[in-house]
Short mmCIF file of the C-alpha atoms (twelve columns), coordinates in Angstrom:
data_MODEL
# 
_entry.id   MODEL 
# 
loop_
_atom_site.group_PDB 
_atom_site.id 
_atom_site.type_symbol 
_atom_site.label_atom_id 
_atom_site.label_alt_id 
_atom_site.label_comp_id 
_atom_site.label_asym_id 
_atom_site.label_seq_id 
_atom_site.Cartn_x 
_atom_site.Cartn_y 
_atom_site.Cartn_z 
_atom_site.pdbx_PDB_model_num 
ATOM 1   C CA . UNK A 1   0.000  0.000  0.000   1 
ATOM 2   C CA . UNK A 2   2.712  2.143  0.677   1 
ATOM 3   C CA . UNK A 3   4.275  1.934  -2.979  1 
ATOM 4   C CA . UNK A 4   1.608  3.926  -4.412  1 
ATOM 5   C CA . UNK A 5   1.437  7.254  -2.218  1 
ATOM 6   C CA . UNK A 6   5.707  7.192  -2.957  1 
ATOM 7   C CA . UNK A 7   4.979  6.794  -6.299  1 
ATOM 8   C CA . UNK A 8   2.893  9.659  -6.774  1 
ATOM 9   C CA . UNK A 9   5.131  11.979 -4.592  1 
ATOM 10  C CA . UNK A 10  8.079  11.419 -6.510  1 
ATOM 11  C CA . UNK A 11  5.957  11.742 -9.926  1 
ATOM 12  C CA . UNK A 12  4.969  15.200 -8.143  1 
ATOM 13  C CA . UNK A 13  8.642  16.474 -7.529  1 
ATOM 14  C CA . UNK A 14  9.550  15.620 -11.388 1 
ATOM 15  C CA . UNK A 15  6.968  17.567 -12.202 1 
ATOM 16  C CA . UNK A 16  8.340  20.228 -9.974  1 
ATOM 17  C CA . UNK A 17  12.002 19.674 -11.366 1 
ATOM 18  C CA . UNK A 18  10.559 20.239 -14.806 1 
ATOM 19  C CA . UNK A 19  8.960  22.637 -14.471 1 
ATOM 20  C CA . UNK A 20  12.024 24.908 -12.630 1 
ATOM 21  C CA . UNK A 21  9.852  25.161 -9.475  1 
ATOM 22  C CA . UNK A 22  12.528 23.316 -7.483  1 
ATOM 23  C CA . UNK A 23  16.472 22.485 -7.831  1 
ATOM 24  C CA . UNK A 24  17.681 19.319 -5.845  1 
ATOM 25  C CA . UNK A 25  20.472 20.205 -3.014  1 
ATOM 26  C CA . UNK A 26  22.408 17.270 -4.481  1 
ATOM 27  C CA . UNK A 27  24.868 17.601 -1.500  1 
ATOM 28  C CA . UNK A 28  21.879 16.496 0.736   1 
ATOM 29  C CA . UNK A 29  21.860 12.563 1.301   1 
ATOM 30  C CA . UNK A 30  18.566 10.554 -0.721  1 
ATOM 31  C CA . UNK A 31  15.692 8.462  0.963   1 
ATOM 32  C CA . UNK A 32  16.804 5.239  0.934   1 
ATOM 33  C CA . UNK A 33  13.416 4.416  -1.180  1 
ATOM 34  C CA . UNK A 34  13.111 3.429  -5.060  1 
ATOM 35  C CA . UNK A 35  13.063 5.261  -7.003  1 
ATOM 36  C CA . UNK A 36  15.209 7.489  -4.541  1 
ATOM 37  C CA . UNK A 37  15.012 11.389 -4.241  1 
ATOM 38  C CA . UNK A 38  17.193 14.115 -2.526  1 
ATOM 39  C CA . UNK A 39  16.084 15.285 0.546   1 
ATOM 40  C CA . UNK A 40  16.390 18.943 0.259   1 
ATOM 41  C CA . UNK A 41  15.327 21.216 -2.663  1 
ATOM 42  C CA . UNK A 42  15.860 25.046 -3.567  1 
ATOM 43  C CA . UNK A 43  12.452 26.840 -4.462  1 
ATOM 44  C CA . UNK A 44  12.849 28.158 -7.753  1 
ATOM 45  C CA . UNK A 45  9.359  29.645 -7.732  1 
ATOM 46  C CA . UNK A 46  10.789 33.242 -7.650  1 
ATOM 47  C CA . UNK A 47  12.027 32.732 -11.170 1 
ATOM 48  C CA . UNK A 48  9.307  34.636 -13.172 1 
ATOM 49  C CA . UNK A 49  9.959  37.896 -10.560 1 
ATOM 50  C CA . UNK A 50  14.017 37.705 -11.036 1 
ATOM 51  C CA . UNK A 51  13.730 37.843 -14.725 1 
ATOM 52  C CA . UNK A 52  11.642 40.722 -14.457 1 
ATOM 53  C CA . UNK A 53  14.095 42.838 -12.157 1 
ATOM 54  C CA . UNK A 54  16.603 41.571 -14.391 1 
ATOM 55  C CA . UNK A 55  14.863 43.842 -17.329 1 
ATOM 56  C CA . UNK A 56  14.428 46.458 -14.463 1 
ATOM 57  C CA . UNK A 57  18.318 46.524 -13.682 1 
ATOM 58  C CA . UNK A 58  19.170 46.321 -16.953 1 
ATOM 59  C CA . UNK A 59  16.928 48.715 -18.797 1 
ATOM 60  C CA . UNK A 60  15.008 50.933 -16.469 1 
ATOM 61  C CA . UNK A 61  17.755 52.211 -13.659 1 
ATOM 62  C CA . UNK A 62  19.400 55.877 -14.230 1 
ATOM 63  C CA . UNK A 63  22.886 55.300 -15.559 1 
ATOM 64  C CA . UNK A 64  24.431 56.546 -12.473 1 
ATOM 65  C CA . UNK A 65  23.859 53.319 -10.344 1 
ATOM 66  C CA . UNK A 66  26.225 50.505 -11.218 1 
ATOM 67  C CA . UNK A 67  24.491 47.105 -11.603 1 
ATOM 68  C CA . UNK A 68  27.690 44.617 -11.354 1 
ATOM 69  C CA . UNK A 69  26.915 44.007 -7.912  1 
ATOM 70  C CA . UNK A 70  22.661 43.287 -8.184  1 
ATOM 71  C CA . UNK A 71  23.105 41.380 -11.344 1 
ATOM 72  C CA . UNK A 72  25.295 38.350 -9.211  1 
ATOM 73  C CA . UNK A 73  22.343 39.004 -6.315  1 
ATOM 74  C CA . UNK A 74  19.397 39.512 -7.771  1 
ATOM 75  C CA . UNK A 75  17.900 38.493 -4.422  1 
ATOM 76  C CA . UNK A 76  19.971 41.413 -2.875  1 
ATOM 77  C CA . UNK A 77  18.495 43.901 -4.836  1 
ATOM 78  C CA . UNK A 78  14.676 42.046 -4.374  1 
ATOM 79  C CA . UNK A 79  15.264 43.362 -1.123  1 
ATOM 80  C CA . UNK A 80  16.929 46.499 -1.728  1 
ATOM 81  C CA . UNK A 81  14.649 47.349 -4.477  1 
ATOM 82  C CA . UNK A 82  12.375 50.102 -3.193  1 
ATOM 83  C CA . UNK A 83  15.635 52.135 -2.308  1 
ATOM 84  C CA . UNK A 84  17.249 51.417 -5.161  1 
ATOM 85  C CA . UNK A 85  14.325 52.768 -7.520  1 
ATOM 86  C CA . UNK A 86  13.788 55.926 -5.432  1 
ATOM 87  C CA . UNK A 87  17.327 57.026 -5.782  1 
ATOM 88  C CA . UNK A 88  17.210 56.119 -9.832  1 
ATOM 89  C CA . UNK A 89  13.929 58.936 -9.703  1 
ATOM 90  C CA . UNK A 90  15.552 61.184 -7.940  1 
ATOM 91  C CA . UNK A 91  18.771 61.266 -10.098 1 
ATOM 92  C CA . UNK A 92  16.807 60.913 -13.399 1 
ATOM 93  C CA . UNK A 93  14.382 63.954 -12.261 1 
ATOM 94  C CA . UNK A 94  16.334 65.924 -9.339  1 
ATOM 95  C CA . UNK A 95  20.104 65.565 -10.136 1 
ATOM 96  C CA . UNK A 96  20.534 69.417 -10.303 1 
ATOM 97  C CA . UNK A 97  19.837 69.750 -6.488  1 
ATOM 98  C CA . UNK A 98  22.878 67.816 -6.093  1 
ATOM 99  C CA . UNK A 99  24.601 70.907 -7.123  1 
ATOM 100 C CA . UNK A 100 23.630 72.450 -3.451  1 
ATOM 101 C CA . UNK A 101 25.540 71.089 -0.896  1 
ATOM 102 C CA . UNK A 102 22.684 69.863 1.962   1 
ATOM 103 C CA . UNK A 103 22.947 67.949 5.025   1 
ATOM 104 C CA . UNK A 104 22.856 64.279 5.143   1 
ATOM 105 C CA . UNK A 105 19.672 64.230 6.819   1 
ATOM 106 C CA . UNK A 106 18.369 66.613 4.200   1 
ATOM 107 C CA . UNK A 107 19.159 64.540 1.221   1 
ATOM 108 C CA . UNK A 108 17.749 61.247 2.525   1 
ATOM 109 C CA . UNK A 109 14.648 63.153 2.760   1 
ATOM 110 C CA . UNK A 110 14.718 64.874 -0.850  1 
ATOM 111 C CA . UNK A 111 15.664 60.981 -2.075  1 
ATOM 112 C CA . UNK A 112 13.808 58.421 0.166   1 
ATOM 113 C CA . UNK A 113 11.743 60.257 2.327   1 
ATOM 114 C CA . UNK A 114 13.241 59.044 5.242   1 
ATOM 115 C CA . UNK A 115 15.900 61.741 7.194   1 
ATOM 116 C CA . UNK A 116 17.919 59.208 8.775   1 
ATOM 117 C CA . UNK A 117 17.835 56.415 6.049   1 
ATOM 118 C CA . UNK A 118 21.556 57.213 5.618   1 
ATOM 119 C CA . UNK A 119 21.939 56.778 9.530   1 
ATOM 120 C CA . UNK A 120 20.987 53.312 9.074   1 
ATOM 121 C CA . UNK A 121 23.517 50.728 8.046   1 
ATOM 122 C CA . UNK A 122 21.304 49.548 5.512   1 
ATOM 123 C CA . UNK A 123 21.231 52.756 3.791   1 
ATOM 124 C CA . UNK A 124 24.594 53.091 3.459   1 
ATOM 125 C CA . UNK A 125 24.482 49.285 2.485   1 
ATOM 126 C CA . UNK A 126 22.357 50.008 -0.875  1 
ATOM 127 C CA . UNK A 127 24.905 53.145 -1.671  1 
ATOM 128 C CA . UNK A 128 27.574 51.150 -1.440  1 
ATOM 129 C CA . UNK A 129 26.131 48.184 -3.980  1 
ATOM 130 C CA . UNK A 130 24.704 50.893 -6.124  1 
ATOM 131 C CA . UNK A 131 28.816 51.516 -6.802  1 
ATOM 132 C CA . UNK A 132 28.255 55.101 -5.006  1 
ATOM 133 C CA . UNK A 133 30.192 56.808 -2.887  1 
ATOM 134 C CA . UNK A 134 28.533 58.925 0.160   1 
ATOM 135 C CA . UNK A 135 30.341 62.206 -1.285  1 
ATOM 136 C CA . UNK A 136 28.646 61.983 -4.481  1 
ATOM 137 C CA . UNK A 137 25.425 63.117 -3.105  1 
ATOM 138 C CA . UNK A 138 27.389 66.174 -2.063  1 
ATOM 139 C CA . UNK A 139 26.611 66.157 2.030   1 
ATOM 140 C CA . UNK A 140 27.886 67.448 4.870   1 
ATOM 141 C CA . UNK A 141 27.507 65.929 8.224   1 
ATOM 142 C CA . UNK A 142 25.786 68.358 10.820  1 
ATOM 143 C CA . UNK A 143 27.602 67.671 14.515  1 
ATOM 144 C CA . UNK A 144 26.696 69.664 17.845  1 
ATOM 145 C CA . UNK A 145 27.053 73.512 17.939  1 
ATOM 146 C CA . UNK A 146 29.905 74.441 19.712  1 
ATOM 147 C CA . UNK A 147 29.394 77.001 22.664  1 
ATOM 148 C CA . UNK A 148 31.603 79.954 22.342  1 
ATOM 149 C CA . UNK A 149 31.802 83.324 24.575  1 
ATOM 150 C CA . UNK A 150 32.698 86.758 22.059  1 
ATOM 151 C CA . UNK A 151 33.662 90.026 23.908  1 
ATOM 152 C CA . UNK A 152 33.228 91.433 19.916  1 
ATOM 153 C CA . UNK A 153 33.364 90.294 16.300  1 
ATOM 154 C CA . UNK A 154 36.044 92.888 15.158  1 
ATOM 155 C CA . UNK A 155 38.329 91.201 12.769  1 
ATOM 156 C CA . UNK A 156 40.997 90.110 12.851  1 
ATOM 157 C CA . UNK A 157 41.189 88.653 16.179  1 
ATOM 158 C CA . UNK A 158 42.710 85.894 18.420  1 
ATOM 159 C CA . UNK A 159 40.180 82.919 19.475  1 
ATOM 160 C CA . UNK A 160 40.953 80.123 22.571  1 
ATOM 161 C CA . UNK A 161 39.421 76.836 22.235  1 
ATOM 162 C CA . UNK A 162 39.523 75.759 25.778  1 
ATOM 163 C CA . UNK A 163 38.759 71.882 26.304  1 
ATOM 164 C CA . UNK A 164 37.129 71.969 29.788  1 
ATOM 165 C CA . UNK A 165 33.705 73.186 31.236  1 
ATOM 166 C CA . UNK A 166 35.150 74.850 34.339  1 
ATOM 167 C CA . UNK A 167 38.160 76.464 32.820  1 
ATOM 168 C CA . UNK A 168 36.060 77.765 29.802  1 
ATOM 169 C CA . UNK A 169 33.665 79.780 32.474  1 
ATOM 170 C CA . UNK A 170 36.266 81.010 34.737  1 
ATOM 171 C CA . UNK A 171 38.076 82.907 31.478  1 
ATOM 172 C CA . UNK A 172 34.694 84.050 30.708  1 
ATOM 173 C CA . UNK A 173 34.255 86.061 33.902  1 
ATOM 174 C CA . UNK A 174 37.604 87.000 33.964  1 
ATOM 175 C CA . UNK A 175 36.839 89.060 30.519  1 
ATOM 176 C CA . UNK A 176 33.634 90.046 31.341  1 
ATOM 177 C CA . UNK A 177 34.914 91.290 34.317  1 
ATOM 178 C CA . UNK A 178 37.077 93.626 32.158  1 
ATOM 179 C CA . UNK A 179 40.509 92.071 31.731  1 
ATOM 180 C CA . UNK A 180 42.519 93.042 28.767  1 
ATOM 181 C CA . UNK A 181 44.659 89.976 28.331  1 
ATOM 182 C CA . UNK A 182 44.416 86.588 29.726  1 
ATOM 183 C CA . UNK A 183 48.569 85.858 29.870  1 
ATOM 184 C CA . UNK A 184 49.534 88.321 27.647  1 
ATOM 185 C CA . UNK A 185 47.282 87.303 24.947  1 
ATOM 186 C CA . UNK A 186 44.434 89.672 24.125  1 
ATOM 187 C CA . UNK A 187 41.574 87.401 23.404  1 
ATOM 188 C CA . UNK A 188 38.379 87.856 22.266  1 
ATOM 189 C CA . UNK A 189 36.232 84.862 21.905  1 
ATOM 190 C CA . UNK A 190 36.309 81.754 23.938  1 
ATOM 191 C CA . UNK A 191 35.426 78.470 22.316  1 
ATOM 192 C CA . UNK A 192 34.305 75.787 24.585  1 
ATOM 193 C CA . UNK A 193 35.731 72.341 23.270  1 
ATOM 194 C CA . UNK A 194 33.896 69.973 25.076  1 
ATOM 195 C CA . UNK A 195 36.777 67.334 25.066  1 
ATOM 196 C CA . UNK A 196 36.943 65.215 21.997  1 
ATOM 197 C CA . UNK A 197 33.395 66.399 20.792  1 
ATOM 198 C CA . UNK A 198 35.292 69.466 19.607  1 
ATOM 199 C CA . UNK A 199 36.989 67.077 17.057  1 
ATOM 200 C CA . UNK A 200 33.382 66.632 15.739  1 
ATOM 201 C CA . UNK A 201 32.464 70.207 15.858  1 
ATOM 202 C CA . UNK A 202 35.482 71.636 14.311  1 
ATOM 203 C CA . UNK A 203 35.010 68.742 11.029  1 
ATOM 204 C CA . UNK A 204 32.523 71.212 9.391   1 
ATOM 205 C CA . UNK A 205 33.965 74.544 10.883  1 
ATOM 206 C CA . UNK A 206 33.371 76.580 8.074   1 
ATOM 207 C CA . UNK A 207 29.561 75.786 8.182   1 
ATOM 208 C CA . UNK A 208 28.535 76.253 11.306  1 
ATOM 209 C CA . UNK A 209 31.228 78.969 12.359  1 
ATOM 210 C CA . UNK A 210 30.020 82.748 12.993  1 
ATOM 211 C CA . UNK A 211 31.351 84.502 10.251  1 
ATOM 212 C CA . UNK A 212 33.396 86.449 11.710  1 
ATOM 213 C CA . UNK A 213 35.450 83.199 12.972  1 
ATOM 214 C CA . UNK A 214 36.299 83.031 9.316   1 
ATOM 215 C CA . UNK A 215 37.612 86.265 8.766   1 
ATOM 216 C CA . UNK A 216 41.294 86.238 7.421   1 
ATOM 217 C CA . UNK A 217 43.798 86.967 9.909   1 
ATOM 218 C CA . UNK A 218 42.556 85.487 13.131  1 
ATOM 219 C CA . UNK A 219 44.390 83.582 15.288  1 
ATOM 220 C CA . UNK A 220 43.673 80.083 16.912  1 
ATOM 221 C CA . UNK A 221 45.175 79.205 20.061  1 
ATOM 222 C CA . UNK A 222 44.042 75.777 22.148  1 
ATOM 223 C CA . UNK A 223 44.425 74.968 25.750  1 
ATOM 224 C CA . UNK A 224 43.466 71.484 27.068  1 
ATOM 225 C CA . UNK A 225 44.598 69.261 29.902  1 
ATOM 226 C CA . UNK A 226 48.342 68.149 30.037  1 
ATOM 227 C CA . UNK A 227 47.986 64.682 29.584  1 
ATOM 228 C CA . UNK A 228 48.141 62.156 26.473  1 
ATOM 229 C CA . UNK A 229 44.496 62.554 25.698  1 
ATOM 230 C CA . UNK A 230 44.444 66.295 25.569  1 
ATOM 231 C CA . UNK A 231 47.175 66.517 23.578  1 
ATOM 232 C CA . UNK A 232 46.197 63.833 21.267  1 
ATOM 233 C CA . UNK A 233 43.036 66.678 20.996  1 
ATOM 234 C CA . UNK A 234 45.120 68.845 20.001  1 
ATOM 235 C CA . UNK A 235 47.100 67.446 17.344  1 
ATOM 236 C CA . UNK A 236 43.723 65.706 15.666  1 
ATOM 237 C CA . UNK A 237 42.484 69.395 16.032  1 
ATOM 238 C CA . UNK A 238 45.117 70.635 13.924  1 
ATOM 239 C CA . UNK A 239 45.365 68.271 11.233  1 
ATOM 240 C CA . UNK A 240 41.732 68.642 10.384  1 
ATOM 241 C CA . UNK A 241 42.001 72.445 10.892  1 
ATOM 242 C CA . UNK A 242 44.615 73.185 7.662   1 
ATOM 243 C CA . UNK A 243 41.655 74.974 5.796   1 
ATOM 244 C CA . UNK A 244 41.166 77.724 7.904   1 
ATOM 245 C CA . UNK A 245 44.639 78.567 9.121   1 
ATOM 246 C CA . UNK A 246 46.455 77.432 11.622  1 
ATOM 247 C CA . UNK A 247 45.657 76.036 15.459  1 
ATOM 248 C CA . UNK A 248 48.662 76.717 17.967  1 
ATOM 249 C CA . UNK A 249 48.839 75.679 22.027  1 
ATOM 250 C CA . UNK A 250 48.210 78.432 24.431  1 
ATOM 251 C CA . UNK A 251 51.864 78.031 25.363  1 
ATOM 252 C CA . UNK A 252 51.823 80.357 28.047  1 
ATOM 253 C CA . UNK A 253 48.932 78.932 30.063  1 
ATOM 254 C CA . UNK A 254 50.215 75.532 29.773  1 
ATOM 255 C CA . UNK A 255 53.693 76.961 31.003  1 
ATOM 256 C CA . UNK A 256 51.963 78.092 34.328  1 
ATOM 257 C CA . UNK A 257 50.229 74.925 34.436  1 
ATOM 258 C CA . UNK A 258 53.482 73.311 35.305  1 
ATOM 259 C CA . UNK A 259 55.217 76.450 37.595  1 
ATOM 260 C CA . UNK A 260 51.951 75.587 39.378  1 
ATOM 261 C CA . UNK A 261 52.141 71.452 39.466  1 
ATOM 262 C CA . UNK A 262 55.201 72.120 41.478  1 
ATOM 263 C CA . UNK A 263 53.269 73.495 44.269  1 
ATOM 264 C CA . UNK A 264 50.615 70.259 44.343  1 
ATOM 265 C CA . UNK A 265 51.610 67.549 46.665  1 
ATOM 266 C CA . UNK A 266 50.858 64.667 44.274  1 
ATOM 267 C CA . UNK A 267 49.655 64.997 40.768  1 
ATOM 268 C CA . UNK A 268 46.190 62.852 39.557  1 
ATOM 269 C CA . UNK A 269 47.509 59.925 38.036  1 
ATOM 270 C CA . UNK A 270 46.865 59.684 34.476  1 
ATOM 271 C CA . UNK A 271 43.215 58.157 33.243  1 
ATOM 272 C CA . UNK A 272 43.599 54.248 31.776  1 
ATOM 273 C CA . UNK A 273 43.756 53.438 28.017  1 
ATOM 274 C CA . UNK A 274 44.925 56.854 26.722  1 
ATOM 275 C CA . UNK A 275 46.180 56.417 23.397  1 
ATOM 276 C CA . UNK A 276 49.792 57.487 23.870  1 
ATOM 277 C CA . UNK A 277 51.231 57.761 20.522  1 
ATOM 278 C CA . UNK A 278 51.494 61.542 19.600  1 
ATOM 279 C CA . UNK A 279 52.316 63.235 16.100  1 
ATOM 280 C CA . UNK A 280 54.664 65.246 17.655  1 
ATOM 281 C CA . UNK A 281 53.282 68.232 16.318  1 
ATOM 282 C CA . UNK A 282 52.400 69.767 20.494  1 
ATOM 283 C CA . UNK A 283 56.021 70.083 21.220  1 
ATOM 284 C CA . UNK A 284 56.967 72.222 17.907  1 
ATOM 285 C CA . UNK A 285 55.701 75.103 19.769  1 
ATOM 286 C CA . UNK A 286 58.005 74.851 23.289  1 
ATOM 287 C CA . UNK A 287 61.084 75.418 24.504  1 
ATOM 288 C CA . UNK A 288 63.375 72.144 25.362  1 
ATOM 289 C CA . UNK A 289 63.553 72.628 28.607  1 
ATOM 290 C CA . UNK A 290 59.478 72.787 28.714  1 
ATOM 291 C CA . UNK A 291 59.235 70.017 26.647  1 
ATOM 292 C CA . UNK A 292 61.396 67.800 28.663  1 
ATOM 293 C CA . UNK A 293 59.779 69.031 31.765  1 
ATOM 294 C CA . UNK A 294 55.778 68.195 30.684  1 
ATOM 295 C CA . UNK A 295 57.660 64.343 28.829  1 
ATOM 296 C CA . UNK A 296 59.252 63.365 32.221  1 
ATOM 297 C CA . UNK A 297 55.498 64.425 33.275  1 
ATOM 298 C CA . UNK A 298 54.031 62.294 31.233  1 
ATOM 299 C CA . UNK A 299 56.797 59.203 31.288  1 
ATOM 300 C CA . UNK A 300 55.589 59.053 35.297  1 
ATOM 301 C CA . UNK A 301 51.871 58.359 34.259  1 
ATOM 302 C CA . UNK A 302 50.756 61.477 36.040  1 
ATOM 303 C CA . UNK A 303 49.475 64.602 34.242  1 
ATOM 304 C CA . UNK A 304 47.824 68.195 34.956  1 
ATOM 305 C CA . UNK A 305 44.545 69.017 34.573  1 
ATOM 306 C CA . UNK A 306 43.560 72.626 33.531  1 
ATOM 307 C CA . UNK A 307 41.619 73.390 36.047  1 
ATOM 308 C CA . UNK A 308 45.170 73.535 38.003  1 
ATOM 309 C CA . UNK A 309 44.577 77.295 36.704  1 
ATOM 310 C CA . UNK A 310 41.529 79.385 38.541  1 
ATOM 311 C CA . UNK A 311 39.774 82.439 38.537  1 
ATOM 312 C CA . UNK A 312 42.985 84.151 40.157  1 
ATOM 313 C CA . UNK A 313 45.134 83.255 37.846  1 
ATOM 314 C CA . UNK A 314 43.405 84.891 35.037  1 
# 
């Protein structure tokens, strides 16, 4: 009785095998039974729909998008598809707003409708297989505002990124109170770093700077912590500032930070996992006996935070 039922089964599949519904896994073991048949099969029943976005990738895409990459996965791009057809629209109809440079969040929503579709690794997934790079929709990346402090906007004029909260407000009062200088240097805005965010902030400068920051002739100057990390802040800081001009240390606040560290019974000990390979590029701006003094510093893990400097000193 049981013949029969097998029979017709395995009529059934060769049907199926015909008629490209179904591929046999012929690494998967048989049934044992005659006549015998794999035990696993791929489902070819998507055929019809791949040959159709194979005419779609092939004929109906804008010529921007590359198809290597969706042609060897057509399943890929099944999934991707929605995406992938919004972005040919937009490029066949809108390519001239390309022109104007927008944020990122701003283009995602002039292409998919979504702001943050870019945010999402899938987003930057589909760019990527389209053969696109993210700088050919002509973004820029929008980070936090920076807080700054400006006494005026005359131009030009010398500007202190300080990296520290309590440092940043004590210089503030000290100019508001009426001081000229702050040691020796007359200085008119105050930038407030916020520790590494600054690195962030200072990556699209010349967007979301006051104009006046831009002005040719000013002067950067930047005063962080004495350690490895603030350092580090500063050399990053520099390397992605060569646009605009150049950065320099505040080299005379950072030379009182040390006359000071000599009156402080013991020195904080210097935070864990600071990355302590330097450019080099801090020490171009000292003396070699103030170099040597903040490396032996440094060399005995210990290092001096800015707030060593207060209200009275400025």
């Amino acid at each position: 009785m049981e013949s029969v039922p097998y029979l017709e089964q395995y009529n059934y599949i060769m049907k199926l095998i015909e008629a490209n519904c179904i591929k046999p896994i012929k690494a998967s073991p048989k049934n044992g039974k005659k006549p015998a048949l794999f035990s696993q099969y791929w489902s070819l029943e998507s055929t019809n729909e791949y040959a159709e976005i194979e005419q779609e990738l092939l004929y109906k895409l804008n010529a921007e998008i590359k198809i290597d990459y969706y042609q060897k996965h057509l399943n890929i791009y099944a999934k991707e598809r929605l995406g992938v057809l919004l972005l040919s629209e937009f490029l066949s109809k809108h390519s001239e707003l390309l022109k104007v440079k927008v944020s990122y969040n701003e283009r995602c929503m002039q292409i998919w409708g979504y702001e943050k579709y870019l945010a999402k690794e899938a987003g930057k997934t589909l760019l990527k297989h389209c053969g696109l790079d993210l700088s050919f929709l002509n973004c820029y990346s929008t980070a936090e505002p920076f807080s700054y402090f400006s006494l005026h906007r005359d131009t030009p004029q010398k500007l202190l990124i300080i990296e520290n909260k309590d440092t940043f407000f004590s210089m503030r009062k000290a100019l508001l109170a009426g001081k000229q200088t702050l040691f020796g240097e007359n200085i008119s805005t105050l930038i407030y770093g916020a520790g590494k965010r600054i690195l962030s902030s200072f990556q699209e400068f010349a967007i979301s700077a006051e104009p006046y920051m831009l002005a040719e002739g000013n002067e950067f100057l930047y005063f962080g912590d004495l350690d490895y990390e603030g350092i580090g802040i500063y050399e990053k800081l520099a390397q992605l500032f060569t646009e605009q001009g150049k950065i320099v240390p505040y080299v005379a606040a950072y030379k009182l930070m040390l006359a000071k560290s000599t009156q402080v019974p013991r020195l904080p000990v210097t935070k864990e996992q600071q990355n302590k390979q330097l450019e080099g590029i801090f020490w171009h701006f000292f003396d070699q006996k103030t170099i040597d003094n903040m490396q032996s510093l440094l060399q005995k893990e210990r290092y001096i935070p800015q707030e060593i400097l207060n209200i009275k000193d400025f």
